[in-house]
Amino acid sequence: YSIGGQTLPHLAQWAIDKFGIDPSRDPKIPELPKTFAESRLPESIRLELEEIAEVSIDGMDRLIRAHGQTLKDMAQLRTNSFPRIPDAVIWPDSHEQVEQIVACASRHNFVIIPFGGGT
């Protein structure tokens, strides 16, 4: 592109003037939520899953796994505006546990969304 590799000495000042940016001011970062929507996972299914693997319905565990790393995800995280977070987080330790979780989901007709390393 036409400005590729060029030094743009006035760009920072232009952005400051154009957008009213104060680079000396720390950004206001909102606190994470203290309350979360209740998990809608029925207790009977949670207990069944707990027989298979570690399960959490803790709000923060659920929030951490409710987003990826896109700009939209970061904006939602900064504004605490996630429309919905998972009802539970499950940590299987083996292929067999994953198979049992999938079978449980099939029996009870609930959705599983795999979450890896978070990137």
Coordinates of N, CA and C in Angstrom, one line a residue:
Y1 N 0.8 -1.2 0.0 CA 0.0 0.0 0.0 C 0.9 1.2 0.0
S2 N 0.3 2.4 -0.3 CA 1.1 3.6 -0.6 C 1.9 4.1 0.6
I3 N 1.5 3.9 1.8 CA 2.3 4.4 3.0 C 3.1 3.3 3.6
G4 N 3.1 2.1 3.0 CA 3.9 1.0 3.6 C 5.4 1.3 3.8
G5 N 5.9 1.1 4.9 CA 7.3 1.3 5.2 C 7.7 2.7 5.5
Q6 N 6.7 3.6 5.4 CA 7.1 5.0 5.6 C 6.9 5.4 7.1
T7 N 7.7 6.4 7.6 CA 7.5 6.9 8.9 C 6.4 8.0 8.9
L8 N 5.6 7.9 9.8 CA 4.4 8.8 9.9 C 4.5 9.7 11.2
P9 N 5.4 10.7 11.2 CA 5.7 11.4 12.4 C 4.5 12.2 13.0
H10 N 3.5 12.5 12.2 CA 2.4 13.3 12.7 C 1.1 12.5 13.0
L11 N 1.2 11.1 12.8 CA 0.0 10.3 13.0 C -0.5 10.3 14.5
A12 N 0.5 10.2 15.4 CA 0.0 10.2 16.8 C -0.7 11.5 17.2
Q13 N -0.1 12.6 16.8 CA -0.8 13.9 17.2 C -2.1 14.0 16.5
W14 N -2.2 13.6 15.2 CA -3.5 13.6 14.5 C -4.5 12.8 15.2
A15 N -4.2 11.6 15.7 CA -5.1 10.7 16.4 C -5.6 11.4 17.7
I16 N -4.6 12.0 18.4 CA -4.9 12.7 19.7 C -5.9 13.8 19.4
D17 N -5.7 14.6 18.4 CA -6.6 15.7 18.0 C -7.9 15.3 17.5
K18 N -7.9 14.3 16.6 CA -9.1 13.8 15.9 C -10.1 13.1 16.9
F19 N -9.5 12.3 17.8 CA -10.4 11.5 18.6 C -10.4 11.9 20.1
G20 N -9.7 13.0 20.4 CA -9.7 13.5 21.8 C -9.0 12.5 22.7
I21 N -8.0 11.8 22.3 CA -7.3 10.9 23.1 C -6.3 11.6 24.0
D22 N -6.3 11.2 25.3 CA -5.3 11.7 26.2 C -4.4 10.5 26.6
P23 N -3.2 10.5 25.9 CA -2.3 9.3 26.1 C -1.7 9.2 27.5
S24 N -1.8 10.3 28.3 CA -1.3 10.3 29.7 C -2.3 9.7 30.7
R25 N -3.6 9.5 30.2 CA -4.6 9.0 31.1 C -4.7 7.5 31.0
D26 N -4.7 6.8 32.1 CA -4.9 5.4 32.1 C -6.3 5.1 31.7
P27 N -6.5 4.0 30.9 CA -7.9 3.7 30.5 C -8.7 3.2 31.7
K28 N -10.0 3.5 31.7 CA -10.9 3.1 32.7 C -11.2 1.6 32.4
I29 N -10.8 0.8 33.3 CA -11.1 -0.7 33.1 C -12.2 -1.1 34.1
P30 N -13.3 -1.5 33.6 CA -14.4 -1.8 34.6 C -14.1 -3.1 35.4
E31 N -14.6 -3.1 36.5 CA -14.5 -4.3 37.4 C -15.2 -5.5 36.7
L32 N -14.7 -6.7 37.0 CA -15.5 -7.9 36.5 C -16.8 -8.0 37.3
P33 N -17.8 -8.6 36.7 CA -19.0 -8.7 37.5 C -18.9 -9.5 38.8
K34 N -19.7 -9.1 39.7 CA -19.7 -9.8 41.0 C -20.8 -10.9 41.1
T35 N -21.8 -10.7 40.3 CA -22.9 -11.6 40.2 C -23.1 -12.1 38.8
F36 N -23.7 -13.3 38.7 CA -23.8 -13.9 37.4 C -25.2 -14.5 37.3
A37 N -25.7 -14.7 36.1 CA -27.0 -15.4 35.9 C -26.8 -16.8 36.5
E38 N -27.9 -17.3 37.1 CA -27.9 -18.7 37.6 C -27.7 -19.7 36.5
S39 N -26.9 -20.7 36.8 CA -26.8 -21.8 35.8 C -28.2 -22.4 35.6
R40 N -28.5 -22.8 34.4 CA -29.8 -23.4 34.1 C -29.6 -24.9 34.0
L41 N -28.4 -25.4 34.3 CA -28.2 -26.9 34.3 C -29.0 -27.5 35.4
P42 N -29.9 -28.4 35.1 CA -30.6 -29.1 36.2 C -29.6 -29.8 37.2
E43 N -30.0 -29.8 38.5 CA -29.1 -30.4 39.5 C -28.9 -31.9 39.2
S44 N -29.9 -32.6 38.7 CA -29.8 -34.0 38.4 C -28.7 -34.3 37.4
I45 N -28.7 -33.4 36.4 CA -27.6 -33.6 35.3 C -26.3 -33.2 35.8
R46 N -26.2 -32.2 36.6 CA -24.9 -31.8 37.2 C -24.3 -32.9 38.0
L47 N -25.2 -33.5 38.9 CA -24.7 -34.6 39.7 C -24.3 -35.8 38.8
E48 N -25.0 -36.1 37.7 CA -24.6 -37.1 36.8 C -23.2 -36.8 36.2
L49 N -23.0 -35.6 35.8 CA -21.7 -35.2 35.2 C -20.6 -35.2 36.2
E50 N -20.9 -34.9 37.5 CA -19.9 -34.9 38.5 C -19.4 -36.3 38.8
E51 N -20.2 -37.3 38.4 CA -19.7 -38.7 38.5 C -18.7 -39.0 37.5
I52 N -18.6 -38.2 36.4 CA -17.7 -38.4 35.3 C -16.4 -37.6 35.4
A53 N -16.6 -36.3 35.7 CA -15.4 -35.4 35.7 C -15.7 -34.2 36.6
E54 N -14.7 -33.4 36.8 CA -14.9 -32.2 37.6 C -15.8 -31.2 36.9
V55 N -16.8 -30.7 37.6 CA -17.8 -29.8 37.0 C -17.9 -28.5 37.9
S56 N -18.0 -27.4 37.3 CA -18.2 -26.1 38.0 C -19.4 -25.3 37.4
I57 N -20.2 -24.8 38.3 CA -21.2 -23.8 37.9 C -20.9 -22.4 38.5
D58 N -19.7 -22.3 38.9 CA -19.2 -21.0 39.5 C -19.3 -19.9 38.3
G59 N -19.8 -18.8 38.7 CA -19.9 -17.7 37.7 C -18.7 -17.3 37.0
M60 N -17.6 -17.1 37.7 CA -16.3 -16.7 37.1 C -15.7 -17.8 36.2
D61 N -15.8 -19.1 36.6 CA -15.4 -20.2 35.8 C -16.2 -20.1 34.4
R62 N -17.4 -19.9 34.5 CA -18.3 -19.8 33.3 C -18.0 -18.6 32.5
L63 N -17.8 -17.4 33.1 CA -17.4 -16.2 32.3 C -16.1 -16.4 31.6
I64 N -15.1 -16.9 32.2 CA -13.8 -17.1 31.6 C -13.9 -17.9 30.3
R65 N -14.8 -18.8 30.3 CA -15.0 -19.7 29.1 C -16.1 -19.2 28.2
A66 N -16.6 -18.0 28.4 CA -17.7 -17.5 27.6 C -17.2 -16.7 26.4
H67 N -16.0 -16.5 26.2 CA -15.5 -15.7 25.2 C -14.2 -16.2 24.6
G68 N -13.9 -15.7 23.4 CA -12.6 -15.9 22.8 C -11.7 -14.7 22.9
Q69 N -10.9 -14.4 21.9 CA -10.0 -13.3 21.9 C -10.2 -12.3 20.8
T70 N -11.4 -12.3 20.2 CA -11.7 -11.3 19.1 C -11.9 -9.9 19.7
L71 N -11.9 -8.9 18.9 CA -12.2 -7.6 19.3 C -13.6 -7.5 20.0
K72 N -14.5 -8.1 19.3 CA -15.9 -8.1 19.9 C -15.9 -8.8 21.3
D73 N -15.2 -9.9 21.4 CA -15.2 -10.6 22.7 C -14.5 -9.6 23.8
M74 N -13.5 -9.0 23.4 CA -12.8 -8.1 24.4 C -13.7 -6.9 24.8
A75 N -14.4 -6.4 23.8 CA -15.4 -5.3 24.1 C -16.5 -5.7 25.0
Q76 N -17.0 -6.9 24.8 CA -18.0 -7.5 25.6 C -17.5 -7.7 27.0
L77 N -16.3 -8.2 27.1 CA -15.7 -8.4 28.5 C -15.5 -7.1 29.2
R78 N -15.0 -6.1 28.5 CA -14.7 -4.8 29.1 C -16.0 -4.1 29.6
T79 N -17.1 -4.4 28.9 CA -18.4 -3.7 29.2 C -19.4 -4.7 29.9
N80 N -18.9 -5.8 30.3 CA -19.7 -6.8 31.0 C -21.1 -7.0 30.3
S81 N -21.0 -7.2 29.0 CA -22.2 -7.3 28.2 C -22.4 -8.6 27.4
F82 N -22.0 -9.7 28.1 CA -22.2 -11.0 27.4 C -23.7 -11.4 27.5
P83 N -24.3 -11.7 26.3 CA -25.7 -12.0 26.4 C -26.0 -13.3 27.1
R84 N -25.0 -14.2 27.2 CA -25.2 -15.5 27.9 C -23.8 -16.1 28.1
I85 N -23.7 -16.7 29.3 CA -22.5 -17.5 29.6 C -22.9 -19.0 29.7
P86 N -21.9 -19.9 29.6 CA -22.2 -21.3 29.7 C -22.9 -21.6 31.1
D87 N -23.6 -22.6 31.1 CA -24.3 -23.0 32.4 C -23.4 -23.9 33.3
A88 N -22.3 -24.4 32.7 CA -21.4 -25.2 33.5 C -20.1 -25.3 32.7
V89 N -19.0 -25.7 33.4 CA -17.7 -26.0 32.8 C -17.3 -27.3 33.3
I90 N -16.9 -28.2 32.4 CA -16.5 -29.6 32.8 C -15.0 -29.8 32.3
W91 N -14.3 -30.4 33.2 CA -12.8 -30.6 32.9 C -12.6 -32.1 32.8
P92 N -12.8 -32.7 31.7 CA -12.5 -34.2 31.6 C -11.0 -34.4 31.5
D93 N -10.5 -35.6 32.1 CA -9.1 -35.9 32.1 C -8.8 -37.0 31.1
S94 N -9.7 -37.5 30.4 CA -9.4 -38.6 29.5 C -10.4 -38.7 28.3
H95 N -10.0 -39.4 27.3 CA -10.9 -39.6 26.1 C -12.2 -40.3 26.6
E96 N -12.1 -41.3 27.5 CA -13.2 -42.0 28.0 C -14.2 -41.1 28.7
Q97 N -13.7 -40.1 29.5 CA -14.6 -39.2 30.1 C -15.3 -38.3 29.1
V98 N -14.6 -37.9 28.1 CA -15.2 -37.1 27.0 C -16.4 -37.9 26.4
E99 N -16.1 -39.2 26.1 CA -17.2 -40.0 25.6 C -18.4 -40.1 26.5
Q100 N -18.2 -40.2 27.8 CA -19.2 -40.3 28.8 C -20.0 -38.9 28.8
I101 N -19.3 -37.8 28.7 CA -19.9 -36.5 28.7 C -20.8 -36.4 27.5
V102 N -20.3 -36.8 26.3 CA -21.1 -36.7 25.1 C -22.3 -37.6 25.2
A103 N -22.2 -38.8 25.8 CA -23.3 -39.7 25.9 C -24.4 -39.0 26.8
C104 N -23.9 -38.4 27.9 CA -24.8 -37.7 28.8 C -25.6 -36.6 28.1
A105 N -24.8 -35.8 27.3 CA -25.4 -34.7 26.6 C -26.5 -35.2 25.6
S106 N -26.2 -36.4 25.0 CA -27.1 -37.0 24.0 C -28.4 -37.4 24.7
R107 N -28.2 -38.1 25.9 CA -29.4 -38.5 26.7 C -30.3 -37.4 27.1
H108 N -29.7 -36.3 27.5 CA -30.4 -35.2 28.1 C -30.6 -34.0 27.2
N109 N -30.1 -34.2 25.9 CA -30.4 -33.1 24.9 C -29.8 -31.8 25.3
F110 N -28.5 -31.7 25.7 CA -27.9 -30.4 25.9 C -26.7 -30.3 25.0
V111 N -26.3 -29.0 24.8 CA -25.2 -28.7 23.9 C -23.9 -28.7 24.6
I112 N -22.8 -29.2 23.9 CA -21.5 -29.1 24.4 C -20.7 -28.2 23.5
I113 N -19.9 -27.3 24.1 CA -19.1 -26.4 23.3 C -17.6 -26.6 23.8
P114 N -16.8 -27.3 23.0 CA -15.4 -27.6 23.4 C -14.7 -26.3 23.6
F115 N -13.8 -26.2 24.6 CA -13.0 -25.0 24.8 C -11.6 -25.5 25.1
G116 N -10.7 -25.0 24.3 CA -9.3 -25.5 24.4 C -8.5 -24.5 25.3
G117 N -7.4 -24.0 24.7 CA -6.5 -23.2 25.5 C -6.9 -21.7 25.6
G118 N -8.0 -21.4 24.9 CA -8.5 -20.0 25.0 C -8.0 -19.1 24.0
T119 N -7.3 -19.6 23.0 CA -6.8 -18.6 21.9 C -7.5 -18.9 20.7

